[in-house]
Tab-separated table of C-alpha atoms in Angstrom:
chain	number	residue	atom	x	y	z
A	1	UNK	CA	211.684	-160.024	49.082
A	2	UNK	CA	211.764	-156.327	48.209
A	3	UNK	CA	208.287	-154.879	47.816
A	4	UNK	CA	209.026	-152.956	44.621
A	5	UNK	CA	210.495	-153.639	41.191
A	6	UNK	CA	212.584	-151.457	38.932
A	7	UNK	CA	212.212	-151.681	35.173
A	8	UNK	CA	213.348	-155.006	33.787
A	9	UNK	CA	213.036	-156.914	37.065
A	10	UNK	CA	210.536	-159.742	37.292
A	11	UNK	CA	208.820	-161.002	40.405
A	12	UNK	CA	208.108	-164.723	40.541
A	13	UNK	CA	205.626	-164.367	43.386
A	14	UNK	CA	202.409	-162.356	43.302
A	15	UNK	CA	202.544	-159.473	45.782
A	16	UNK	CA	200.305	-159.489	48.847
A	17	UNK	CA	199.953	-155.707	48.625
A	18	UNK	CA	198.027	-153.560	46.105
A	19	UNK	CA	200.173	-153.258	42.973
A	20	UNK	CA	200.901	-149.858	41.441
A	21	UNK	CA	202.632	-149.273	38.121
A	22	UNK	CA	204.634	-146.042	38.396
A	23	UNK	CA	205.783	-144.510	35.088
A	24	UNK	CA	208.097	-141.516	35.529
A	25	UNK	CA	211.112	-140.449	33.471
A	26	UNK	CA	212.677	-138.301	36.208
A	27	UNK	CA	214.822	-140.700	38.219
A	28	UNK	CA	214.653	-138.680	41.459
A	29	UNK	CA	210.862	-138.382	41.366
A	30	UNK	CA	210.520	-142.051	40.423
A	31	UNK	CA	212.695	-143.034	43.382
A	32	UNK	CA	210.839	-140.730	45.802
A	33	UNK	CA	207.381	-141.923	44.728
A	34	UNK	CA	208.509	-145.567	44.789
A	35	UNK	CA	209.732	-145.212	48.360
A	36	UNK	CA	206.629	-143.296	49.492
A	37	UNK	CA	204.277	-145.840	47.935
A	38	UNK	CA	206.264	-148.817	49.235
A	39	UNK	CA	206.390	-147.388	52.758
A	40	UNK	CA	202.623	-146.846	52.588
A	41	UNK	CA	201.849	-150.478	51.836
A	42	UNK	CA	201.946	-150.696	48.035
A	43	UNK	CA	203.884	-153.050	45.789
A	44	UNK	CA	205.452	-150.799	43.146
A	45	UNK	CA	206.629	-151.622	39.646
A	46	UNK	CA	208.610	-148.636	38.371
A	47	UNK	CA	209.209	-147.820	34.690
A	48	UNK	CA	211.416	-145.031	33.352
A	49	UNK	CA	209.385	-144.246	30.224
A	50	UNK	CA	206.000	-144.701	28.618
A	51	UNK	CA	207.014	-147.509	26.263
A	52	UNK	CA	208.414	-149.588	29.110
A	53	UNK	CA	205.355	-148.794	31.210
A	54	UNK	CA	203.105	-150.008	28.407
A	55	UNK	CA	205.093	-153.244	28.068
A	56	UNK	CA	204.693	-153.853	31.805
A	57	UNK	CA	200.989	-152.993	31.673
A	58	UNK	CA	200.437	-155.431	28.815
A	59	UNK	CA	202.197	-158.213	30.717
A	60	UNK	CA	200.539	-157.517	34.082
A	61	UNK	CA	197.278	-155.724	33.321
A	62	UNK	CA	195.136	-158.124	35.371
A	63	UNK	CA	197.378	-157.890	38.441
A	64	UNK	CA	197.703	-154.097	38.523
A	65	UNK	CA	195.528	-152.172	40.947
A	66	UNK	CA	196.468	-148.668	39.742
A	67	UNK	CA	198.771	-146.692	37.452
A	68	UNK	CA	200.562	-143.435	38.217
A	69	UNK	CA	202.202	-141.760	35.247
A	70	UNK	CA	203.966	-138.587	34.303
A	71	UNK	CA	202.272	-136.773	31.453
A	72	UNK	CA	205.260	-135.483	29.537
A	73	UNK	CA	207.920	-138.069	28.753
A	74	UNK	CA	210.173	-138.715	25.781
A	75	UNK	CA	208.655	-141.145	23.303
A	76	UNK	CA	205.288	-142.435	24.481
A	77	UNK	CA	203.727	-139.655	26.555
A	78	UNK	CA	201.364	-140.133	29.472
A	79	UNK	CA	198.192	-139.302	27.544
A	80	UNK	CA	199.052	-141.968	24.940
A	81	UNK	CA	199.912	-144.431	27.697
A	82	UNK	CA	196.512	-143.823	29.313
A	83	UNK	CA	194.772	-144.491	25.977
A	84	UNK	CA	196.654	-147.780	25.529
A	85	UNK	CA	196.001	-148.895	29.108
A	86	UNK	CA	192.299	-148.052	28.769
A	87	UNK	CA	192.167	-150.296	25.683
A	88	UNK	CA	193.509	-153.131	27.853
A	89	UNK	CA	191.368	-152.500	30.912
A	90	UNK	CA	188.756	-149.812	31.420
A	91	UNK	CA	188.357	-150.022	35.198
A	92	UNK	CA	191.919	-149.413	36.404
A	93	UNK	CA	192.475	-146.167	38.318
A	94	UNK	CA	195.056	-143.916	36.652
A	95	UNK	CA	196.683	-140.819	38.141
A	96	UNK	CA	198.465	-138.493	35.712
A	97	UNK	CA	200.963	-136.041	37.178
A	98	UNK	CA	201.841	-133.158	34.892
A	99	UNK	CA	203.422	-129.770	34.640
A	100	UNK	CA	201.506	-129.108	31.402
A	101	UNK	CA	198.245	-127.395	30.585
A	102	UNK	CA	196.076	-130.421	31.341
A	103	UNK	CA	197.314	-130.404	34.942
A	104	UNK	CA	194.961	-129.522	37.721
A	105	UNK	CA	191.799	-130.500	35.886
A	106	UNK	CA	190.915	-133.373	38.245
A	107	UNK	CA	188.731	-136.018	36.664
A	108	UNK	CA	188.066	-136.173	32.953
A	109	UNK	CA	184.275	-136.497	32.386
A	110	UNK	CA	184.921	-138.837	29.445
A	111	UNK	CA	187.192	-141.011	31.626
A	112	UNK	CA	186.336	-140.614	35.318
A	113	UNK	CA	188.883	-143.300	36.249
A	114	UNK	CA	191.730	-140.992	35.223
A	115	UNK	CA	192.653	-138.016	37.385
A	116	UNK	CA	195.144	-135.234	36.590
A	117	UNK	CA	197.383	-133.390	39.049
A	118	UNK	CA	199.799	-130.517	38.656
A	119	UNK	CA	203.465	-130.839	39.511
A	120	UNK	CA	204.796	-130.554	42.025
A	121	UNK	CA	202.496	-132.965	43.807
A	122	UNK	CA	203.332	-133.776	47.404
A	123	UNK	CA	203.761	-137.405	48.412
A	124	UNK	CA	200.892	-136.937	50.875
A	125	UNK	CA	198.520	-135.716	48.157
A	126	UNK	CA	199.603	-138.543	45.863
A	127	UNK	CA	198.726	-141.069	48.564
A	128	UNK	CA	195.377	-139.457	49.343
A	129	UNK	CA	194.388	-139.423	45.673
A	130	UNK	CA	195.611	-142.979	45.093
A	131	UNK	CA	193.603	-144.258	48.061
A	132	UNK	CA	190.531	-142.333	46.866
A	133	UNK	CA	190.900	-143.711	43.336
A	134	UNK	CA	191.288	-147.275	44.579
A	135	UNK	CA	188.261	-146.910	46.846
A	136	UNK	CA	186.166	-145.596	43.949
A	137	UNK	CA	187.285	-148.214	41.426
A	138	UNK	CA	184.963	-151.066	40.558
A	139	UNK	CA	187.593	-153.686	41.285
C-alpha cells in the first residue's frame, strides 16, 4: 500500500505512521512535500485547496497527527482553514507556510499550536519544525 493519499482517495486501513494532512494549491510544492514527508516516515493525505483540506479534516480529525497548510490559496485560505480545524480539535499541531506578511512570525501567542513559516521553506526545515510540533503536542 502506498503511504500517501492524493485528494479524493480513501484508505481502508489506518496507517501505522503519523498522519499529516498537507494542504497546498501549488502542485509542484505539494508533490515535493508529500515525497519528503513520506520518505521521512509520515503517512500523507494531500489536498489541493483549503475547502478539500477542510473536508478531509472533518472526516479524519481524530486520526490526524498534524496539518501543514499554505496560507494563501484560492477560496478557503490557510488562516480560515486553521480556524475551522481549531474548532474541530484544539490540540493538533498546525504549520502554516506563507509568502505573505504573517510569515516568519513563529508561534502565535493566542494559538501556540500553530506555527508560521516564510516561503520558501526547505524540506529539512519543514521536517524539523514538524517533528518539534509533534513532540510538543499534547497528543
